[in-house]
mmCIF file of C-alpha atoms and ligand atoms in Angstrom:
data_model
loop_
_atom_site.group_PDB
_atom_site.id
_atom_site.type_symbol
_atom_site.label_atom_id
_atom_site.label_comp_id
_atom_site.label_asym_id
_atom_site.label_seq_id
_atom_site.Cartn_x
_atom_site.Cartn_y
_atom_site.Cartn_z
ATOM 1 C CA UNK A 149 0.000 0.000 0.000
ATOM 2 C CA UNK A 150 1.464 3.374 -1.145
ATOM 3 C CA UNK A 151 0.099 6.703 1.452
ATOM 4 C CA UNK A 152 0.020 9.476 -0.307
ATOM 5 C CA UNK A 153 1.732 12.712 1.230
ATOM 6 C CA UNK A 154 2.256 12.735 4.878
ATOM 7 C CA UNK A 155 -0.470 10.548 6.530
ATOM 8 C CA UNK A 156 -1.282 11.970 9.843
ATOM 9 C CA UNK A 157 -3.222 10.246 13.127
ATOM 10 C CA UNK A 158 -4.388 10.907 16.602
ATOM 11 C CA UNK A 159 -1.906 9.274 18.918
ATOM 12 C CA UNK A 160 -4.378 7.071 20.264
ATOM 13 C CA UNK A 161 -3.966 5.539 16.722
ATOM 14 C CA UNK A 162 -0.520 4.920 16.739
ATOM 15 C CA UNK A 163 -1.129 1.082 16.850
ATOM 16 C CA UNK A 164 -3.794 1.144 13.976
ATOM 17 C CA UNK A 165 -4.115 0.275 9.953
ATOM 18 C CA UNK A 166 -4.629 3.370 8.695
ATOM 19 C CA UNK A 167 -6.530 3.764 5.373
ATOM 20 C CA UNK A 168 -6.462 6.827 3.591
ATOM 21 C CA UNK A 169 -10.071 6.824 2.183
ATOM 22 C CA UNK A 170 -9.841 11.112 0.857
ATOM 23 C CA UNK A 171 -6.717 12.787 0.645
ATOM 24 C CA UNK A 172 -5.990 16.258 2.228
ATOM 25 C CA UNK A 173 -8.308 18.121 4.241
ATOM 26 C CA UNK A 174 -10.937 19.976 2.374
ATOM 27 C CA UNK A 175 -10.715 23.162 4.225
ATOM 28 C CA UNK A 176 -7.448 23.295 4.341
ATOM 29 C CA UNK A 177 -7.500 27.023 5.661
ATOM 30 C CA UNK A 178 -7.250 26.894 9.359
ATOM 31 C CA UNK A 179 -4.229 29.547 9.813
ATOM 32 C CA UNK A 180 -1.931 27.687 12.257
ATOM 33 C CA UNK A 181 -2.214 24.600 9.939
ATOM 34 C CA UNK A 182 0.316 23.128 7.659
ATOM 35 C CA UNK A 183 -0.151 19.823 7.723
ATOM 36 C CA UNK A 184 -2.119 19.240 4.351
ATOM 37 C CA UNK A 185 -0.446 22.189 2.412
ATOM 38 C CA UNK A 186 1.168 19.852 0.278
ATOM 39 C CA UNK A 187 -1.777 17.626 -0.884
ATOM 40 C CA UNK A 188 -5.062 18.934 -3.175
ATOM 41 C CA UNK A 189 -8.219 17.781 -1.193
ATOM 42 C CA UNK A 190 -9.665 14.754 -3.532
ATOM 43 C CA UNK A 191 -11.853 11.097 -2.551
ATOM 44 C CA UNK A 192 -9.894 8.383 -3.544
ATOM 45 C CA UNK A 193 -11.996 6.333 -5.747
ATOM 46 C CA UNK A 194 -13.712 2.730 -4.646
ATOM 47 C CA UNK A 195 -11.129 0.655 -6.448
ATOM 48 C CA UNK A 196 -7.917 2.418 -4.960
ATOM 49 C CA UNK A 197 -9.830 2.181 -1.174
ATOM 50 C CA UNK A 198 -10.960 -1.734 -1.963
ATOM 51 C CA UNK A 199 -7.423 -2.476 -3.289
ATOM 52 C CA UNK A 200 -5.468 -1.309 -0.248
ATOM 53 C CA UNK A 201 -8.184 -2.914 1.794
ATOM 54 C CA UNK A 202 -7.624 -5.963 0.626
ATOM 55 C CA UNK A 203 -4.039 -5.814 -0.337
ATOM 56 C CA UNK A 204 -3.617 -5.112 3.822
ATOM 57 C CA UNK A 205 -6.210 -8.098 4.638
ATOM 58 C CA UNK A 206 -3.677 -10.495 3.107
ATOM 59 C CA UNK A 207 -1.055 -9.024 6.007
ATOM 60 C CA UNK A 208 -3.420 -8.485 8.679
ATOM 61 C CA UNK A 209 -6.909 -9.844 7.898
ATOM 62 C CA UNK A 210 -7.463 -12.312 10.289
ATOM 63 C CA UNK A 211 -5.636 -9.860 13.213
ATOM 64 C CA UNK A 212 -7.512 -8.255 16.242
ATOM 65 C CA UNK A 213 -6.303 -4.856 14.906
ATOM 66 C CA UNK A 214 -8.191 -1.160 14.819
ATOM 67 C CA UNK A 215 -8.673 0.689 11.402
ATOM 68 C CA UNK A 216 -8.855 4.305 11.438
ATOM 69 C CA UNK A 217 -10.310 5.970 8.429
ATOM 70 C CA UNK A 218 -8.100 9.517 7.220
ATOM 71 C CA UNK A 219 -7.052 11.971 5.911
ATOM 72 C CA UNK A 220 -7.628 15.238 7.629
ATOM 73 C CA UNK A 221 -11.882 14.985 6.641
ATOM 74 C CA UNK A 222 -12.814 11.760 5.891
ATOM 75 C CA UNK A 223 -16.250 11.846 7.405
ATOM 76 C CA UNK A 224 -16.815 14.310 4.434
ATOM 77 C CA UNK A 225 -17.541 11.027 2.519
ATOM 78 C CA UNK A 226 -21.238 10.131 1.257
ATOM 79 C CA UNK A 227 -22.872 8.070 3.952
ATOM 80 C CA UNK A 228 -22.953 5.036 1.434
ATOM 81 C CA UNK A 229 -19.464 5.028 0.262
ATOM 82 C CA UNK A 230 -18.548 4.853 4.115
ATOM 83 C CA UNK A 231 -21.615 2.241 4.797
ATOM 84 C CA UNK A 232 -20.393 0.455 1.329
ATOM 85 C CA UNK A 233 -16.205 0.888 3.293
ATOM 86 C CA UNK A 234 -17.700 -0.549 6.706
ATOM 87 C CA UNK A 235 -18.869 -3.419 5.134
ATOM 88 C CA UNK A 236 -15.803 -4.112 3.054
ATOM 89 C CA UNK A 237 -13.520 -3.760 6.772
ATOM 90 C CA UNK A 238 -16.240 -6.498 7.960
ATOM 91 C CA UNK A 239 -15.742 -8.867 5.132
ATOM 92 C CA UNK A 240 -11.995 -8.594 4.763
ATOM 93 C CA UNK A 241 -11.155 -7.871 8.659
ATOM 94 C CA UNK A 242 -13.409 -10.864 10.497
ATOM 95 C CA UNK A 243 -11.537 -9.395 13.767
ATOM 96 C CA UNK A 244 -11.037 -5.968 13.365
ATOM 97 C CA UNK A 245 -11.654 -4.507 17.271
ATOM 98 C CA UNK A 246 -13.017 -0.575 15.940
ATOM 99 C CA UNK A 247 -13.263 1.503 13.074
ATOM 100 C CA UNK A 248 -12.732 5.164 13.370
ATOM 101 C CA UNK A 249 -12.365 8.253 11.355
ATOM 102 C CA UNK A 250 -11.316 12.092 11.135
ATOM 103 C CA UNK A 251 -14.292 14.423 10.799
ATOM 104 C CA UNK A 252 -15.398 18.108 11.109
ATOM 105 C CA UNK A 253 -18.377 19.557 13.065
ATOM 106 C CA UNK A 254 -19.329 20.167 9.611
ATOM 107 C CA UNK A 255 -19.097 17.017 8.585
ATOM 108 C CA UNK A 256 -21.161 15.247 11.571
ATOM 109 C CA UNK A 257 -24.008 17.820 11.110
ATOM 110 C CA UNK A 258 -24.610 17.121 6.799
ATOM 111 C CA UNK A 259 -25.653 13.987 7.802
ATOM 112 C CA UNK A 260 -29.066 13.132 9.316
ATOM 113 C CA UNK A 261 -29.382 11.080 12.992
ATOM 114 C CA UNK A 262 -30.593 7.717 10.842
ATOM 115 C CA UNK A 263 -27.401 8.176 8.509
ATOM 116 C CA UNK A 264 -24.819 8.292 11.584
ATOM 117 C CA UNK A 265 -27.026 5.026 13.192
ATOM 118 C CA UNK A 266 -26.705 3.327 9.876
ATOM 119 C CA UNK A 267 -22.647 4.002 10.406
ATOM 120 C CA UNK A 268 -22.596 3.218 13.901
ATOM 121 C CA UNK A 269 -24.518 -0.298 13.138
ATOM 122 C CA UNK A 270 -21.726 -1.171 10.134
ATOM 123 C CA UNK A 271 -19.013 -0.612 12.972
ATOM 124 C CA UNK A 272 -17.904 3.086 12.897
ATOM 125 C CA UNK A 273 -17.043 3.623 16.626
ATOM 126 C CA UNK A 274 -15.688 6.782 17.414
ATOM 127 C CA UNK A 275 -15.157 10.065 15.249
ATOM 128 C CA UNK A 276 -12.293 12.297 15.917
ATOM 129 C CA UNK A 277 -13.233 16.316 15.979
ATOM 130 C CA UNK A 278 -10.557 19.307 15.837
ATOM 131 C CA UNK A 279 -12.686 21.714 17.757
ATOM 132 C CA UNK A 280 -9.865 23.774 18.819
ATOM 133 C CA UNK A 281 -11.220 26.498 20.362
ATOM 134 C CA UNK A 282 -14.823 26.898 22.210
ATOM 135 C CA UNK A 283 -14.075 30.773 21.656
ATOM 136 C CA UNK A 284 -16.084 32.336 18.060
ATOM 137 C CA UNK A 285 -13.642 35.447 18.049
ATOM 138 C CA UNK A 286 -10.641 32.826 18.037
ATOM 139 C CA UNK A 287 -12.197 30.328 15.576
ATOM 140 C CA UNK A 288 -13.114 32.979 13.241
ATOM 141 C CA UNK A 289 -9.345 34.458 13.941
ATOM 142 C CA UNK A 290 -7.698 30.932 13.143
ATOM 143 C CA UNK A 291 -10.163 30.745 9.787
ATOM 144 C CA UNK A 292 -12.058 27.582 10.828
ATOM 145 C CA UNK A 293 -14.848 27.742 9.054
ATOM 146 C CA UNK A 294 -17.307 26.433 12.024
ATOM 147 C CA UNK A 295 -18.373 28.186 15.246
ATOM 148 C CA UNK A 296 -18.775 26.223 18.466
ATOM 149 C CA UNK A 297 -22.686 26.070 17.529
ATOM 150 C CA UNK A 298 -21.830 23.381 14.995
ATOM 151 C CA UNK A 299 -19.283 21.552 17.507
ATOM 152 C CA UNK A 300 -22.520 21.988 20.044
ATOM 153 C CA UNK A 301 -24.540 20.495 17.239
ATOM 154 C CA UNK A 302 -22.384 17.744 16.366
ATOM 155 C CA UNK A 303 -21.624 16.736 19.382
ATOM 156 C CA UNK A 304 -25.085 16.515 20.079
ATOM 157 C CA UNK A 305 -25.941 14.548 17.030
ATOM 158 C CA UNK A 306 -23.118 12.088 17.864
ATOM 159 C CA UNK A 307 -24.079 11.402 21.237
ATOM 160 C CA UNK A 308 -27.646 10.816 19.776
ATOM 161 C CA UNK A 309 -26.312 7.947 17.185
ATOM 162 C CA UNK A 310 -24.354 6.363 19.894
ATOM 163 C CA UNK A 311 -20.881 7.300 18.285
ATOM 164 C CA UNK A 312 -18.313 8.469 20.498
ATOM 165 C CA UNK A 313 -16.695 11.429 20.251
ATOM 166 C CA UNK A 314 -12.807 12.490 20.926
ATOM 167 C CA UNK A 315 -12.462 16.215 21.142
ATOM 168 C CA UNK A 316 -9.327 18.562 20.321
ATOM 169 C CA UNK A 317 -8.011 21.379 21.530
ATOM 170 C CA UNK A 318 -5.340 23.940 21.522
ATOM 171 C CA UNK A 319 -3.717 25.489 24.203
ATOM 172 C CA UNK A 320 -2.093 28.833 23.589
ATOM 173 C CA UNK A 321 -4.294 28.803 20.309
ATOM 174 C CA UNK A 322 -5.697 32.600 21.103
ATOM 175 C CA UNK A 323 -2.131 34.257 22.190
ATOM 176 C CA UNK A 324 -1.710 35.712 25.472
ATOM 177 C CA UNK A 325 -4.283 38.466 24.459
ATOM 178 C CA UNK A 326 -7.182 35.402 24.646
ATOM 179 C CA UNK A 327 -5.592 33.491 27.129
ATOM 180 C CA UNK A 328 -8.846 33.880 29.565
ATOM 181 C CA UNK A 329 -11.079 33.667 26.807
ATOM 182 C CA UNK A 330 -9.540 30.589 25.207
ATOM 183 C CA UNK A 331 -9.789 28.691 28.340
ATOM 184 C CA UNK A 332 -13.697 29.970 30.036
ATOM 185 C CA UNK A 333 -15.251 29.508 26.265
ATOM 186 C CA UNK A 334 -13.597 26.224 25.825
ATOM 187 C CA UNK A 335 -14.651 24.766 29.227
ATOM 188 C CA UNK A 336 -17.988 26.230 28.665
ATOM 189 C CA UNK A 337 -17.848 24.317 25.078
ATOM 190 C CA UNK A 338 -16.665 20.542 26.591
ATOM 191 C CA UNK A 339 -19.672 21.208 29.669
ATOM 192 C CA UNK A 340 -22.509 21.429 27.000
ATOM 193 C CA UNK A 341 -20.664 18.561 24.497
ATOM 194 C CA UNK A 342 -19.657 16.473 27.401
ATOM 195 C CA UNK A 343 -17.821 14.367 25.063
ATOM 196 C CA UNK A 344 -16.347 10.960 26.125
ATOM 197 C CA UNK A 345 -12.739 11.513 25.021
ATOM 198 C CA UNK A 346 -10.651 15.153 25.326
ATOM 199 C CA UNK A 347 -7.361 15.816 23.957
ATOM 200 C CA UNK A 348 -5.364 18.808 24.684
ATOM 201 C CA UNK A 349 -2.532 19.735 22.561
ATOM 202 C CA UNK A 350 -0.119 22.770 22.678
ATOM 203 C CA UNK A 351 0.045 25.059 19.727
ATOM 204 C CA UNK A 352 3.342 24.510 17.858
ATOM 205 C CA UNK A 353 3.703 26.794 14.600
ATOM 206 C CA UNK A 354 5.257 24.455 11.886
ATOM 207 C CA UNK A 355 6.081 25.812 7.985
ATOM 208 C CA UNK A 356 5.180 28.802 6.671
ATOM 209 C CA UNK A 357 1.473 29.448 8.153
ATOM 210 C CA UNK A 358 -0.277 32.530 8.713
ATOM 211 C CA UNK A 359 -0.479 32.303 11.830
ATOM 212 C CA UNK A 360 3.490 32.186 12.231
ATOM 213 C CA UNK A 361 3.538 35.817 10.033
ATOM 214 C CA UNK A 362 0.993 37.424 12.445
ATOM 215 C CA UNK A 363 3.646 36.381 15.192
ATOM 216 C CA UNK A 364 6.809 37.099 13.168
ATOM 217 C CA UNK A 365 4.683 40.415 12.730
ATOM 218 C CA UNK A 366 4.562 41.080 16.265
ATOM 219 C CA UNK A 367 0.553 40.979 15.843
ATOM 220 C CA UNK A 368 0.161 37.690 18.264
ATOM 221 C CA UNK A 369 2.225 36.857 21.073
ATOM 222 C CA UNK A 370 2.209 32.911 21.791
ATOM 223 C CA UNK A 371 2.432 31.756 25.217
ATOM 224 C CA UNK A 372 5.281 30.532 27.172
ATOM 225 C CA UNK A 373 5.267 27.599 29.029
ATOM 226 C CA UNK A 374 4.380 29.039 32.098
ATOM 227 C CA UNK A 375 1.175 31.151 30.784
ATOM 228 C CA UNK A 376 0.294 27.784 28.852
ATOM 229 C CA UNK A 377 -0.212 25.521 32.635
ATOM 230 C CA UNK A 378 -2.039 29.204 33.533
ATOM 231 C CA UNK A 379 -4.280 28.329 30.814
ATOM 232 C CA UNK A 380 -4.989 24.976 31.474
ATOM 233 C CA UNK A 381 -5.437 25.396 35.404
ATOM 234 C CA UNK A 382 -8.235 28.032 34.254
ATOM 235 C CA UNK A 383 -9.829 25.365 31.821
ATOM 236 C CA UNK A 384 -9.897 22.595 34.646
ATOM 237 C CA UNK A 385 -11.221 24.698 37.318
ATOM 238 C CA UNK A 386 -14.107 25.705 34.956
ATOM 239 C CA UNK A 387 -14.664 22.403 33.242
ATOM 240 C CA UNK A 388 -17.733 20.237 33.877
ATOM 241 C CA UNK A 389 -18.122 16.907 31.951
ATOM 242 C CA UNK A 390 -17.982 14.150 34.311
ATOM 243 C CA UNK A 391 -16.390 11.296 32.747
ATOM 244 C CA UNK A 392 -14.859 12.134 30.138
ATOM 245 C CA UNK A 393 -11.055 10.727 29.921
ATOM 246 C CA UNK A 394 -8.701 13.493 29.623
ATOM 247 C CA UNK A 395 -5.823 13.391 27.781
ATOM 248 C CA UNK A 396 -3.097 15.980 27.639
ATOM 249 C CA UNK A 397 -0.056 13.549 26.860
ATOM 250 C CA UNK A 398 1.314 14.495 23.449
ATOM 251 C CA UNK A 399 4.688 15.369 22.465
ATOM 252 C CA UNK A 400 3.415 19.072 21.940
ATOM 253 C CA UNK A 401 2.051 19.663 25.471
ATOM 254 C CA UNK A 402 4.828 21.317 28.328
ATOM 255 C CA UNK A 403 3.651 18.708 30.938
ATOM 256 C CA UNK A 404 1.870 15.517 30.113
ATOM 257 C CA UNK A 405 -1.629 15.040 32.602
ATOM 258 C CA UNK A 406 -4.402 12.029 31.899
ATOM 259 C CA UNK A 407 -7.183 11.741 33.631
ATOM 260 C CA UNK A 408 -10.795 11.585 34.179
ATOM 261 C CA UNK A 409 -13.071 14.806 34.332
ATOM 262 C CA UNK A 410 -14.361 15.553 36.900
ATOM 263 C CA UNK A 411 -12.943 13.323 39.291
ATOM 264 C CA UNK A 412 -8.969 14.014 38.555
ATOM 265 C CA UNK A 413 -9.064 17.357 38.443
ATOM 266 C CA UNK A 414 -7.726 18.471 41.664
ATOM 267 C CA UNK A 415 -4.857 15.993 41.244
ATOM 268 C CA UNK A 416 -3.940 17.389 37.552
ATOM 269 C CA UNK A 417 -4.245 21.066 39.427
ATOM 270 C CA UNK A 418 -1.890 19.864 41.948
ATOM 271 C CA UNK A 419 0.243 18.506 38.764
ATOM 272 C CA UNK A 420 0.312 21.363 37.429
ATOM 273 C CA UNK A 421 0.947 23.578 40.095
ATOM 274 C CA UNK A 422 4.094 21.503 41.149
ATOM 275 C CA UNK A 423 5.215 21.899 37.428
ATOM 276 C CA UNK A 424 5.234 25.798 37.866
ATOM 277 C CA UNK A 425 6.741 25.531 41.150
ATOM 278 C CA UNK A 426 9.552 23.904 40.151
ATOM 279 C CA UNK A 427 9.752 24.648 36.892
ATOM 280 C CA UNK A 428 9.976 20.964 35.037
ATOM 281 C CA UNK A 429 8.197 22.016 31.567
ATOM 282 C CA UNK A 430 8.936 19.573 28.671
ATOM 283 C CA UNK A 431 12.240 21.343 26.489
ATOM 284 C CA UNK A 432 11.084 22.782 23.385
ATOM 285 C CA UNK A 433 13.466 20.747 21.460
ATOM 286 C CA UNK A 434 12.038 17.857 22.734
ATOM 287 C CA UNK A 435 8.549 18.822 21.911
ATOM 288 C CA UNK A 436 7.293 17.469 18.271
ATOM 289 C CA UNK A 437 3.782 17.320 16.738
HETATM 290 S S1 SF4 B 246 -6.898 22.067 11.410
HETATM 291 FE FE1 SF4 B 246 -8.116 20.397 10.540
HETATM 292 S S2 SF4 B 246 -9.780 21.437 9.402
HETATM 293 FE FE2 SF4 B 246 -8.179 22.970 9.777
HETATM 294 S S3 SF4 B 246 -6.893 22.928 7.928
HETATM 295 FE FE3 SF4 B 246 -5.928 21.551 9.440
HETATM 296 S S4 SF4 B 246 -6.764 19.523 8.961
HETATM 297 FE FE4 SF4 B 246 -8.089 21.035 7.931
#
């Protein structure tokens, strides 16, 4: 099987077959963004996702493995060319454990409550959503097309269809200027979604974004690693969404904390708070996306 481009994946994925059922990411505009610059948004057609499907069958077909279902919007797909994928991971993976896929708010809220049931039922477990921000002035800032109405929405419309949900978000994503508002409007945004997975990662500017000019510019100031806990302490002391695992662990964040809302969030304070106290961030040259 040949990926095309880069293939990116949440880290909860790193032990899963991916399949690369679109390439790209159709927005493709978000301004801190670069990781589908390189690739023109496009569906790959039946035959090229059947032939790595079954080409990868003949290596791992009868394994107990997880499939998850990119690029950057694959949940952009026509509910029967995913029902019509579903049933070829059935056929050609007997004991594939879960299926799951990149989406957008956007994505989740095109299709109809009966649609996402009908993907649930052929074995579509979990859908992963970039929310980023719960904050309209910083979505609309970072060019994300959707406002946290549609994450609302989709969230809702998930829970409703029995598909899990794993949130993202950015820390640092709104400067120091939106610090507050970044973390208040995204607590405010996980409370009403209440979703059963939430990932935190830190904002790390990569090739030539916008969002790297406005700070080269001097016209957003990022946050050090110091302002970024600040953030984070603010989120977690506002949050309400009991249950949901929390997951702050990737390579981008200053200090890794896991956990589950609302029970763990005094210890992850109390994390945190020794982290400032003595200072033990993760080195920036050791943090990575
Ligand atoms: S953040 Fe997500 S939606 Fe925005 S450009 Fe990147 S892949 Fe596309």
């Amino acid at each position: 099987m040949n990926y095309e481009g880069t293939v990116y994946r949440p880290p909860s994925e790193a032990r899963s077959l991916i399949i690369q059922v679109t390439i790209g990411c159709r927005h493709n505009q978000c301004t801190f963004c670069s990781m589908y610059k390189d690739k023109v948004f496009r569906i790959r057609t039946r035959e090229e996702i059947y032939r790595d499907l079954e080409e990868m069958s003949q290596l791992y077909g009868s394994l107990p493995l997880r499939i998850f279902l990119a690029d950057g919007d694959a949940l952009t797909l026509d509910t029967d060319r995913l029902l019509e994928i579903l049933l070829w991971i059935i056929k050609l993976f007997p004991a594939c454990q879960r299926v799951t896929i990149y989406g957008t708010a956007g994505d989740v809220i095109k299709k109809s409550i009966p649609e996402l049931i009908s993907l649930r039922e052929a074995g579509l477990a979990m859908v992963y959503l970039g929310a980023e921000s719960g904050s309209d002035e910083i979505l609309k800032h970072i060019k994300k097309g959707l406002g946290r109405d549609h994450m609302i929405r989709a969230g809702a419309m998930l829970k409703e269809a029995g598909i899990d949900l794993s949130l993202t978000l950015i820390s640092g994503l709104g400067g120091r200027e939106h610090l507050k508002e970044h973390a208040l409007m995204s607590a405010d945004l996980v409370s009403r979604i209440r979703p059963e997975y939430l990932g935190f990662l830190t904002l790390m500017l990569e090739g030539d974004t916008p969002m790297r000019r406005e700070v080269e510019a001097g016209q957003m100031e990022l946050l050090d690693p110091g302002e970024v806990l600040e953030e984070m302490k603010l989120f977690l002391n506002h949050v309400d969404s009991p249950g949901t695992i929390f997951r702050a662990n990737h390579a981008s964040n200053y200090l890794n904390l896991r956990g589950q809302l609302n029970r763990d969030i005094p210890q992850m304070i109390r994390q945190i708070e020794n982290a400032e106290k003595t200072h033990s961030f993760r080195p920036e040259g050791l943090r990575g996306l």
